Amino acid sequence: MPSTLAVVFRHLVLWTSLTIVTLSTTVLVAYAILSAYLNTSILRGYKTNRQRVFNEMALEREKKSGKISKKVKKDTGDNKDKKDEPYMIAGFFHPYCNAGGGGERVLWTAIRDIQQKYPGVVCVVYTGDTDVNKQDILDRVRSSFNIDLDPSLVGFEFLEKRYWVEDAKWPRFTLIGQSLGSMVLGWEALKKVVPDVWIDTMGYAFTYPAARMFGGCQVIAYVHYPTVSSDMIGRVASRESSHNNASQVASSPLYTALKLVYYRGFAMLYALVGAFSHVVMSNSSWTKGHIDSLWSIQSTVVYPPCDTNAFNQSALRNRERIILSVAQFRPEKGHGLQLEALGELLKSHPEYKRQEGVENPLAVQLVMLGSARNASDQARIQQLKDKSVELGISDNVTFVVNAPFSELQSWLARAKIGIHAMLDEHFGIGIVEYMAAGLIPVAHNSGGPKMDIVRPFNNAPTGYLATTAQEFAEALEKVLVADESSLLDMQLRARDSVQERFSEKVFGDQIQKCLHQVLSREKVVIFGSNLIPAPVEVVAQEPSASST
């Protein structure tokens, strides 16, 4: 009987797997047919929409020069006498461009570098941040990242259907749901303006087929984190509970088997859409390993930019007993583990506790600083506050939400320790900022922190790695009791190591090499038609990007 049940179960799993793959393939085929049908209308409005973008940029240039004409001269399509005017559009698909996290720093730094090196390229950002306008976004970029952008070379297309990729819309089957939702959002973006180059900086790979096949775009992917990875599949297979594997699934052999079928089927689809990219950049060695394996490519590692120069002037001695956490308030960032680690530390060292109105030179303060994108993030912050009360550590915890860049600098100049507890963090810009500013990093022993950042420098440690709350607490204690001279040596090593590898200049040089072959083209061909005249002068350089 058990063998019969096993056979039935295997057949059930196989049937479910085939059903999921068949349905998903059907959706992609239907999407392709619909895209082909709509393609004519998209291309019909192509020149009209792009002319609107160039007209808007012309008005911005006139504002800058103090001259605003009443009428914008219509472009005849002949740019031969306008070599100083933009002729190409690079579209950045980034629905949460105003979020203020590490991914957004990549976006804005890349746009700034394009503005400096390719003045003939207009960058258009497709965003769902409909509650703000262009000036609001540029002001926040300046205050959060210390980046000034030329408004005459950047435009925004505001998307109304961002709810299709929201977590709340897909409480179940989130991976496939958000991926299909991104296809809807991608179509909305293409209907507004079809760019010459489609650059995805958020990991929405399911937009690539439409952008390439029916928009005629060169498709560039900057991958922060693979949508599905062998690590995710491995945790499901080992029935390990995590933020993307609920405890009720992990505790059930049947649900685990079905989820494995779902993940493996999704991985096949993910590989299929990834093949539509022309140039792929990975933000870390960890991400490269997964993306190269999933998409059968050789991507280029381009580490995210960190404004190390803005932090490396901070004094290293006499730091306060502050443990600083810099991360968006997202579920995967491990804020709960940080609170548990502080709870373990205060349990073993009650002398570190703070009390209202009582001066305690040994007291330790955990400062959680990060941005909140929406109501879900705000609710998560309240849950963390409630958890700190439950653990009896609320007096030792401070929350700083949506702080400007100047306030971030202030906390980095004061704190002694920087904590980061996300499992399989793809990179970890916040950890680089800790090290540049002179903080001792205590990070999760996985992903980018383990493979790329908290690495020995000159054969000596630059920080600590941990996995459990107890291990984090022990690492925090080591820093808190260390003498100033040993700490100073580690601080200097950490600062030197990140300055060499992760500065904005290094990022700019690397991304320029990867983007040059598409941003310096002499002509853009869409379905065999040269719709965009070549610039008068093109500086010939050898492209050196990895291309799929």
Coordinates of C-alpha atoms in Angstrom, one line a residue:
M1 CA 0.0 0.0 0.0
P2 CA 2.7 2.5 0.9
S3 CA 4.4 1.9 -2.5
T4 CA 1.1 2.5 -4.3
L5 CA 0.6 5.8 -2.4
A6 CA 4.2 6.7 -3.4
V7 CA 3.4 6.1 -7.0
V8 CA 0.2 8.1 -6.9
F9 CA 2.0 10.9 -5.1
R10 CA 4.8 11.0 -7.7
H11 CA 2.2 11.1 -10.5
L12 CA 0.4 13.9 -8.7
V13 CA 3.6 15.9 -8.4
L14 CA 4.4 15.3 -12.1
W15 CA 0.9 16.2 -13.2
T16 CA 1.0 19.4 -11.1
S17 CA 4.4 20.3 -12.5
L18 CA 3.3 19.8 -16.1
T19 CA 0.1 21.8 -15.4
I20 CA 2.0 24.8 -14.0
V21 CA 4.6 24.8 -16.8
T22 CA 1.9 24.4 -19.4
L23 CA -0.3 27.2 -18.0
S24 CA 2.7 29.5 -17.7
T25 CA 3.9 28.8 -21.2
T26 CA 0.3 29.4 -22.5
V27 CA 0.3 32.8 -20.7
L28 CA 3.7 33.7 -22.3
V29 CA 2.4 32.7 -25.8
A30 CA -0.8 34.6 -25.3
Y31 CA 1.3 37.6 -24.2
A32 CA 3.4 37.3 -27.3
I33 CA 0.4 37.2 -29.6
L34 CA -1.3 40.1 -27.8
S35 CA 2.0 42.1 -28.0
A36 CA 2.3 41.5 -31.7
Y37 CA -1.3 42.7 -32.2
L38 CA -0.7 45.8 -30.2
N39 CA 2.7 46.5 -31.6
T40 CA 1.4 48.4 -34.7
S41 CA -0.3 50.9 -32.5
I42 CA 2.7 51.3 -30.3
L43 CA 5.1 52.0 -33.2
R44 CA 2.5 54.3 -34.8
G45 CA 2.8 56.6 -31.7
Y46 CA 6.5 56.0 -31.3
K47 CA 7.8 59.2 -32.9
T48 CA 5.0 61.3 -31.4
N49 CA 5.8 60.1 -27.9
R50 CA 9.5 60.4 -28.2
Q51 CA 9.1 63.9 -29.6
R52 CA 7.0 64.8 -26.5
V53 CA 10.0 63.8 -24.4
F54 CA 12.5 65.8 -26.4
N55 CA 10.1 68.8 -26.3
E56 CA 9.9 68.6 -22.5
M57 CA 13.7 68.4 -22.3
A58 CA 14.0 71.5 -24.6
L59 CA 11.8 73.4 -22.2
E60 CA 14.0 72.4 -19.3
R61 CA 17.0 73.6 -21.2
E62 CA 15.4 77.0 -21.9
K63 CA 14.4 77.3 -18.2
K64 CA 18.0 76.7 -17.3
S65 CA 19.2 79.4 -19.7
G66 CA 16.5 81.8 -18.4
K67 CA 14.7 81.9 -21.8
I68 CA 11.3 80.2 -22.1
S69 CA 9.9 80.3 -25.6
K70 CA 6.1 80.4 -26.1
K71 CA 6.3 77.7 -28.8
V72 CA 8.6 74.7 -29.2
K73 CA 9.7 74.2 -32.7
K74 CA 8.6 70.9 -34.2
D75 CA 11.3 68.4 -34.9
T76 CA 11.4 67.4 -38.6
G77 CA 13.5 64.3 -37.8
D78 CA 16.7 65.8 -39.2
N79 CA 19.2 66.2 -36.4
K80 CA 22.2 67.0 -38.6
D81 CA 22.2 70.7 -37.5
K82 CA 21.5 69.8 -33.9
K83 CA 24.5 67.9 -32.7
D84 CA 24.2 69.4 -29.2
E85 CA 20.6 68.2 -28.8
P86 CA 19.6 64.7 -27.4
Y87 CA 18.9 62.0 -30.0
M88 CA 18.5 58.8 -27.9
I89 CA 16.3 57.7 -25.0
A90 CA 17.4 55.3 -22.3
G91 CA 14.4 54.1 -20.4
F92 CA 15.0 52.9 -16.8
F93 CA 12.2 50.6 -15.6
H94 CA 12.2 51.3 -11.8
P95 CA 8.6 51.5 -10.4
Y96 CA 9.9 52.5 -6.9
C97 CA 12.4 55.1 -7.9
N98 CA 11.5 57.3 -4.9
A99 CA 12.1 54.6 -2.3
G100 CA 15.5 55.8 -1.2
G101 CA 17.3 52.5 -0.9
G102 CA 20.5 51.0 -2.2
G103 CA 18.9 50.0 -5.5
E104 CA 17.8 53.6 -6.0
R105 CA 21.4 54.8 -5.4
V106 CA 22.4 52.5 -8.4
L107 CA 19.7 54.1 -10.5
W108 CA 20.6 57.7 -9.8
T109 CA 24.3 57.2 -10.0
A110 CA 24.0 55.5 -13.3
I111 CA 21.8 58.3 -14.7
R112 CA 24.3 60.9 -13.4
D113 CA 27.2 59.1 -15.1
I114 CA 25.2 58.8 -18.4
Q115 CA 24.5 62.5 -18.3
Q116 CA 28.2 63.3 -17.8
K117 CA 29.5 60.9 -20.5
Y118 CA 26.6 60.8 -23.1
P119 CA 25.0 64.3 -23.4
G120 CA 23.0 63.0 -26.4
V121 CA 21.1 60.6 -24.3
V122 CA 17.9 61.4 -22.4
C123 CA 17.1 59.2 -19.4
V124 CA 13.5 58.4 -18.9
V125 CA 12.5 56.8 -15.6
Y126 CA 9.3 54.7 -15.5
T127 CA 7.9 55.0 -12.0
G128 CA 4.8 54.2 -10.1
D129 CA 5.4 57.0 -7.6
T130 CA 2.3 59.0 -8.6
D131 CA 2.1 60.9 -5.4
V132 CA 5.1 63.1 -6.3
N133 CA 6.3 65.1 -9.3
K134 CA 9.6 65.4 -11.1
Q135 CA 11.0 68.2 -8.8
D136 CA 10.0 66.3 -5.7
I137 CA 11.9 63.2 -6.9
L138 CA 15.0 65.2 -7.9
D139 CA 15.0 67.0 -4.5
R140 CA 14.9 63.7 -2.7
V141 CA 17.7 62.3 -4.9
R142 CA 19.8 65.3 -3.8
S143 CA 18.9 65.1 -0.1
S144 CA 19.1 61.2 0.2
F145 CA 22.1 60.5 -2.0
N146 CA 23.9 63.8 -2.5
I147 CA 23.4 63.4 -6.3
D148 CA 22.6 66.4 -8.5
L149 CA 20.9 65.6 -11.8
D150 CA 20.5 67.8 -14.9
P151 CA 16.6 68.1 -15.2
S152 CA 17.0 68.8 -19.0
L153 CA 18.4 65.2 -19.5
V154 CA 16.0 63.2 -17.3
G155 CA 12.3 62.7 -17.6
F156 CA 9.6 60.7 -15.8
E157 CA 6.7 58.6 -17.0
F158 CA 4.3 58.0 -14.2
L159 CA 2.7 54.5 -14.2
E160 CA -0.8 54.0 -12.8
K161 CA -0.8 50.2 -12.6
R162 CA 2.0 49.7 -10.0
Y163 CA -0.5 47.8 -7.8
W164 CA 0.1 44.9 -10.1
V165 CA 3.5 44.3 -8.6
E166 CA 2.6 45.1 -5.0
D167 CA 3.1 42.4 -2.4
A168 CA -0.4 42.9 -1.1
K169 CA -1.9 41.9 -4.5
W170 CA -0.2 38.5 -4.4
P171 CA -0.4 37.0 -0.9
R172 CA 0.0 33.6 -2.5
F173 CA 2.1 32.6 -5.5
T174 CA 3.9 35.8 -5.1
L175 CA 6.8 35.0 -7.6
I176 CA 4.6 34.3 -10.6
G177 CA 2.0 36.9 -9.6
Q178 CA 4.4 39.8 -9.4
S179 CA 6.2 38.6 -12.6
L180 CA 2.9 38.5 -14.5
G181 CA 2.0 41.9 -12.9
S182 CA 5.3 43.3 -14.2
M183 CA 4.3 42.4 -17.7
V184 CA 1.2 44.5 -17.3
L185 CA 3.3 47.4 -15.9
G186 CA 5.9 47.0 -18.6
W187 CA 3.3 47.3 -21.3
E188 CA 1.9 50.5 -19.7
A189 CA 5.5 51.9 -19.8
L190 CA 6.0 51.0 -23.5
K191 CA 2.7 52.6 -24.4
K192 CA 3.8 55.9 -22.9
V193 CA 7.2 56.0 -24.5
V194 CA 9.2 53.3 -26.4
P195 CA 12.8 54.0 -25.5
D196 CA 15.9 53.0 -27.6
V197 CA 17.4 51.2 -24.6
W198 CA 15.4 49.4 -22.0
I199 CA 17.3 49.2 -18.7
D200 CA 15.8 47.2 -15.9
T201 CA 17.3 48.1 -12.5
M202 CA 14.8 46.3 -10.2
G203 CA 14.8 42.7 -11.5
Y204 CA 11.6 42.6 -13.6
A205 CA 12.9 40.2 -16.1
F206 CA 9.4 39.3 -17.4
T207 CA 9.3 42.8 -19.1
Y208 CA 12.3 41.8 -21.4
P209 CA 10.4 39.9 -24.2
A210 CA 8.0 42.9 -24.9
A211 CA 10.8 45.5 -24.7
R212 CA 13.0 43.5 -27.1
M213 CA 10.6 41.8 -29.5
F214 CA 7.9 44.5 -29.7
G215 CA 9.6 47.6 -28.7
G216 CA 12.8 46.9 -30.6
C217 CA 14.8 48.0 -27.6
Q218 CA 18.3 46.9 -26.6
V219 CA 17.6 45.3 -23.2
I220 CA 20.0 45.9 -20.3
A221 CA 19.7 44.1 -17.0
Y222 CA 21.3 45.2 -13.8
V223 CA 20.5 42.3 -11.4
H224 CA 20.5 43.1 -7.7
Y225 CA 18.9 39.8 -6.7
P226 CA 17.7 36.8 -8.7
T227 CA 13.9 36.4 -8.5
V228 CA 14.5 32.7 -7.8
S229 CA 17.7 31.0 -6.8
S230 CA 19.1 27.6 -6.0
D231 CA 19.4 28.8 -2.3
M232 CA 15.7 29.5 -2.2
I233 CA 14.9 26.1 -3.7
G234 CA 17.3 24.5 -1.3
R235 CA 15.7 26.1 1.8
V236 CA 12.3 24.8 0.6
A237 CA 13.7 21.3 0.0
S238 CA 15.3 21.3 3.5
R239 CA 11.9 22.5 4.9
E240 CA 13.5 25.6 6.5
S241 CA 11.1 28.3 7.5
S242 CA 12.0 31.8 6.2
H243 CA 10.3 35.0 5.0
N244 CA 9.5 33.4 1.7
N245 CA 8.8 29.9 3.0
A246 CA 5.9 30.0 5.6
S247 CA 6.1 27.7 8.6
Q248 CA 2.9 25.9 7.5
V249 CA 4.6 25.0 4.2
A250 CA 7.9 24.0 5.8
S251 CA 6.1 21.7 8.3
S252 CA 4.2 19.8 5.5
P253 CA 5.8 17.3 3.2
L254 CA 3.0 17.7 0.7
Y255 CA 3.1 21.5 0.6
T256 CA 6.9 21.3 0.4
A257 CA 6.7 19.0 -2.6
L258 CA 4.2 21.2 -4.4
K259 CA 6.2 24.3 -3.7
L260 CA 9.3 22.7 -5.1
V261 CA 7.4 22.0 -8.3
Y262 CA 6.3 25.6 -8.4
Y263 CA 9.8 27.0 -7.8
R264 CA 11.4 24.8 -10.3
G265 CA 8.8 25.5 -13.0
F266 CA 9.2 29.2 -12.3
A267 CA 13.0 28.9 -12.6
M268 CA 12.5 27.5 -16.1
L269 CA 10.3 30.5 -17.1
Y270 CA 12.8 32.9 -15.5
A271 CA 15.6 31.5 -17.6
L272 CA 13.4 31.8 -20.7
V273 CA 12.7 35.6 -20.2
G274 CA 16.3 36.2 -19.1
A275 CA 17.5 35.1 -22.6
F276 CA 15.9 38.2 -24.1
S277 CA 18.6 40.5 -22.5
H278 CA 21.5 41.9 -24.5
V279 CA 23.8 42.9 -21.7
V280 CA 23.6 41.6 -18.1
M281 CA 25.3 43.1 -15.1
S282 CA 25.3 41.4 -11.6
N283 CA 25.9 43.4 -8.5
S284 CA 28.0 40.8 -6.7
S285 CA 29.8 37.5 -7.0
W286 CA 26.9 35.8 -5.3
T287 CA 24.3 37.2 -7.7
K288 CA 26.6 36.5 -10.7
G289 CA 26.9 32.8 -9.7
H290 CA 23.1 32.4 -9.6
I291 CA 22.3 34.4 -12.7
D292 CA 25.0 32.8 -14.8
S293 CA 23.7 29.4 -13.7
L294 CA 20.0 30.2 -14.3
W295 CA 20.4 32.1 -17.6
S296 CA 23.4 30.1 -18.9
I297 CA 25.4 33.3 -19.5
Q298 CA 28.5 35.1 -18.4
S299 CA 27.4 38.3 -16.7
T300 CA 29.7 41.2 -15.7
V301 CA 30.0 42.0 -12.0
V302 CA 29.5 45.7 -11.5
Y303 CA 29.5 46.4 -7.7
P304 CA 27.0 49.0 -6.6
P305 CA 28.3 52.6 -6.0
C306 CA 29.0 53.9 -2.6
D307 CA 29.8 57.5 -2.0
T308 CA 32.9 56.5 0.1
N309 CA 34.3 60.0 -0.1
A310 CA 31.2 61.4 1.7
F311 CA 32.0 59.1 4.7
N312 CA 35.7 58.6 4.9
Q313 CA 36.4 61.9 6.7
S314 CA 34.7 60.8 9.9
A315 CA 36.9 60.6 13.0
L316 CA 37.6 57.0 14.0
R317 CA 38.3 57.4 17.7
N318 CA 35.9 58.0 20.6
R319 CA 32.8 56.5 19.0
E320 CA 29.6 56.3 20.9
R321 CA 28.2 52.9 22.0
I322 CA 25.7 52.9 19.1
I323 CA 24.8 49.9 17.0
L324 CA 23.6 51.4 13.7
S325 CA 21.3 49.5 11.3
V326 CA 20.9 51.0 7.8
A327 CA 18.4 49.2 5.6
Q328 CA 15.0 49.6 4.0
F329 CA 12.2 48.4 6.2
R330 CA 11.5 45.3 4.1
P331 CA 10.7 41.8 5.4
E332 CA 13.8 40.2 4.1
K333 CA 16.2 42.7 5.7
G334 CA 16.4 40.8 9.0
H335 CA 15.4 43.6 11.4
G336 CA 13.7 41.0 13.7
L337 CA 17.0 39.1 14.0
Q338 CA 18.8 42.3 15.0
L339 CA 16.3 42.9 17.8
E340 CA 16.7 39.3 19.0
A341 CA 20.5 39.8 18.9
L342 CA 20.2 42.9 21.1
G343 CA 17.9 41.0 23.4
E344 CA 20.6 38.3 23.8
L345 CA 23.3 40.9 24.4
L346 CA 21.2 42.7 27.1
K347 CA 20.2 39.4 28.7
S348 CA 23.9 38.4 29.2
H349 CA 25.0 42.0 30.0
P350 CA 22.2 43.8 31.8
E351 CA 24.6 46.6 32.6
Y352 CA 24.2 47.7 29.0
K353 CA 20.5 48.6 29.4
R354 CA 19.2 52.1 29.2
Q355 CA 16.7 53.6 31.5
E356 CA 14.7 56.8 31.1
G357 CA 16.3 59.7 33.0
V358 CA 19.3 57.6 34.3
E359 CA 22.8 58.2 33.1
N360 CA 24.6 55.0 32.1
P361 CA 28.0 55.3 30.3
L362 CA 27.8 51.6 29.4
A363 CA 24.4 51.8 27.8
V364 CA 24.1 50.5 24.2
Q365 CA 21.7 52.0 21.7
L366 CA 20.4 50.2 18.5
V367 CA 19.4 52.8 15.9
M368 CA 17.4 51.4 13.0
L369 CA 17.6 53.8 10.1
G370 CA 15.9 53.2 6.8
S371 CA 13.3 54.2 4.3
A372 CA 9.6 53.1 4.3
R373 CA 8.1 52.8 0.8
N374 CA 4.5 52.3 1.6
A375 CA 1.8 51.4 4.2
S376 CA 3.1 47.8 4.4
D377 CA 6.6 49.1 5.4
Q378 CA 5.0 51.4 8.0
A379 CA 3.1 48.5 9.4
R380 CA 6.3 46.5 9.6
I381 CA 8.0 49.3 11.6
Q382 CA 5.1 49.1 14.1
Q383 CA 5.6 45.4 14.3
L384 CA 9.3 45.8 15.1
K385 CA 8.4 48.4 17.8
D386 CA 6.0 45.9 19.3
K387 CA 8.6 43.2 19.2
S388 CA 11.2 45.4 21.0
V389 CA 8.6 45.9 23.8
E390 CA 8.0 42.2 24.0
L391 CA 11.7 41.5 24.3
G392 CA 12.0 44.2 27.0
I393 CA 14.6 46.2 25.0
S394 CA 12.5 49.2 23.7
D395 CA 14.5 51.7 25.8
N396 CA 17.6 50.7 23.9
V397 CA 16.0 50.9 20.4
T398 CA 15.5 54.0 18.2
F399 CA 13.8 54.2 14.8
V400 CA 14.8 56.8 12.2
V401 CA 12.5 56.6 9.1
N402 CA 13.1 58.3 5.7
A403 CA 16.1 60.4 7.0
P404 CA 17.9 62.8 4.6
F405 CA 21.5 62.1 3.6
S406 CA 22.8 64.6 6.1
E407 CA 21.2 62.7 9.0
L408 CA 22.6 59.4 7.7
Q409 CA 26.1 61.0 7.7
S410 CA 25.6 62.2 11.3
W411 CA 24.7 58.7 12.6
L412 CA 27.6 57.1 10.7
A413 CA 30.0 59.6 12.2
R414 CA 28.8 58.7 15.8
A415 CA 28.2 55.0 15.8
K416 CA 30.8 52.3 16.7
I417 CA 29.1 49.2 15.1
G418 CA 27.2 48.7 11.9
I419 CA 24.8 45.7 11.9
H420 CA 23.2 44.0 8.9
A421 CA 21.3 40.7 9.3
M422 CA 19.7 39.9 5.9
L423 CA 20.1 36.2 4.9
D424 CA 21.7 36.0 1.4
E425 CA 21.9 39.8 1.0
H426 CA 22.9 40.2 -2.7
F427 CA 25.4 42.9 -1.9
G428 CA 24.9 45.3 1.0
I429 CA 25.7 49.0 0.2
G430 CA 24.9 49.8 3.8
I431 CA 27.8 47.6 5.0
V432 CA 30.2 49.4 2.6
E433 CA 29.0 52.7 4.1
Y434 CA 29.7 51.4 7.6
M435 CA 33.2 50.5 6.7
A436 CA 33.9 53.7 4.8
A437 CA 32.7 55.7 7.8
G438 CA 34.8 53.8 10.3
L439 CA 32.2 51.5 11.9
I440 CA 33.0 47.9 12.6
P441 CA 30.6 45.8 10.5
V442 CA 28.7 42.8 12.0
A443 CA 26.9 41.2 9.0
H444 CA 25.2 38.0 8.1
N445 CA 27.5 35.2 7.1
S446 CA 26.1 34.7 3.6
G447 CA 25.7 36.3 0.2
G448 CA 27.5 39.5 -0.7
P449 CA 28.8 40.4 2.8
K450 CA 30.5 37.0 3.1
M451 CA 31.8 36.7 -0.5
D452 CA 32.6 40.4 -1.4
I453 CA 32.6 42.9 1.4
V454 CA 33.6 41.7 4.9
R455 CA 36.7 40.1 3.6
P456 CA 40.2 40.0 5.1
F457 CA 42.4 42.9 3.9
N458 CA 46.2 42.6 4.1
N459 CA 45.6 39.2 5.6
A460 CA 43.7 40.7 8.6
P461 CA 40.0 40.9 9.5
T462 CA 37.8 43.9 8.6
G463 CA 34.7 42.9 10.6
Y464 CA 32.6 40.1 11.9
L465 CA 30.2 37.6 10.3
A466 CA 27.4 35.8 12.2
T467 CA 24.3 33.7 11.6
T468 CA 22.2 33.3 14.7
A469 CA 21.0 35.9 17.3
Q470 CA 23.5 34.4 19.8
E471 CA 26.4 34.7 17.3
F472 CA 25.4 38.3 16.5
A473 CA 25.3 39.1 20.2
E474 CA 28.8 37.6 20.7
A475 CA 30.2 39.6 17.8
L476 CA 28.7 42.8 19.2
E477 CA 30.2 42.2 22.6
K478 CA 33.7 41.7 21.1
V479 CA 33.5 45.2 19.5
L480 CA 32.1 46.8 22.6
V481 CA 34.9 45.5 24.9
A482 CA 37.8 45.9 22.4
D483 CA 40.5 48.4 23.2
E484 CA 40.8 51.5 21.0
S485 CA 44.1 50.6 19.4
S486 CA 42.9 47.2 18.0
L487 CA 39.6 48.8 16.9
L488 CA 41.5 51.5 15.1
D489 CA 43.6 49.0 13.1
M490 CA 40.4 47.2 12.0
Q491 CA 38.7 50.5 11.2
L492 CA 41.6 51.6 9.0
R493 CA 41.7 48.2 7.1
A494 CA 38.0 48.2 6.6
R495 CA 38.0 51.8 5.2
D496 CA 40.9 51.1 2.9
S497 CA 39.4 47.9 1.5
V498 CA 36.1 49.5 0.5
Q499 CA 37.8 52.6 -0.9
E500 CA 39.7 50.4 -3.4
R501 CA 36.8 48.4 -4.6
F502 CA 33.4 50.1 -4.2
S503 CA 33.7 53.8 -4.8
E504 CA 31.3 55.7 -7.2
K505 CA 34.3 56.2 -9.6
V506 CA 34.8 52.4 -9.8
F507 CA 31.1 51.9 -10.5
G508 CA 31.1 54.6 -13.1
D509 CA 34.0 53.2 -15.0
Q510 CA 32.5 49.7 -15.0
I511 CA 29.0 50.6 -16.0
Q512 CA 30.3 52.8 -18.8
K513 CA 32.2 49.9 -20.3
C514 CA 29.0 47.8 -20.2
L515 CA 26.7 50.5 -21.6
H516 CA 29.0 52.0 -24.2
Q517 CA 28.1 49.6 -27.0
V518 CA 24.4 50.6 -26.8
L519 CA 24.7 54.3 -25.8
S520 CA 27.2 55.2 -28.5
R521 CA 25.5 53.5 -31.5
E522 CA 25.4 55.5 -34.7
K523 CA 21.8 54.5 -35.4
V524 CA 18.9 52.8 -33.8
V525 CA 17.1 50.2 -35.9
I526 CA 13.6 49.3 -35.1
F527 CA 12.0 46.6 -37.4
G528 CA 14.6 47.6 -40.1
S529 CA 13.7 51.3 -40.1
N530 CA 16.2 53.9 -39.1
L531 CA 13.8 56.1 -37.1
I532 CA 16.5 58.0 -35.3
P533 CA 19.2 59.9 -37.3
A534 CA 22.8 59.4 -36.3
P535 CA 24.5 62.1 -34.3
V536 CA 26.8 64.3 -36.3
E537 CA 29.9 63.1 -34.5
V538 CA 30.3 59.8 -32.8
V539 CA 33.6 59.1 -30.9
A540 CA 34.6 55.6 -31.9
Q541 CA 35.5 53.4 -28.9
E542 CA 35.8 49.7 -28.5
P543 CA 32.8 48.3 -26.6
S544 CA 33.9 46.0 -23.8
A545 CA 30.7 44.8 -22.2
S546 CA 29.7 41.2 -21.7
S547 CA 26.7 40.4 -24.0
T548 CA 24.4 37.5 -24.0

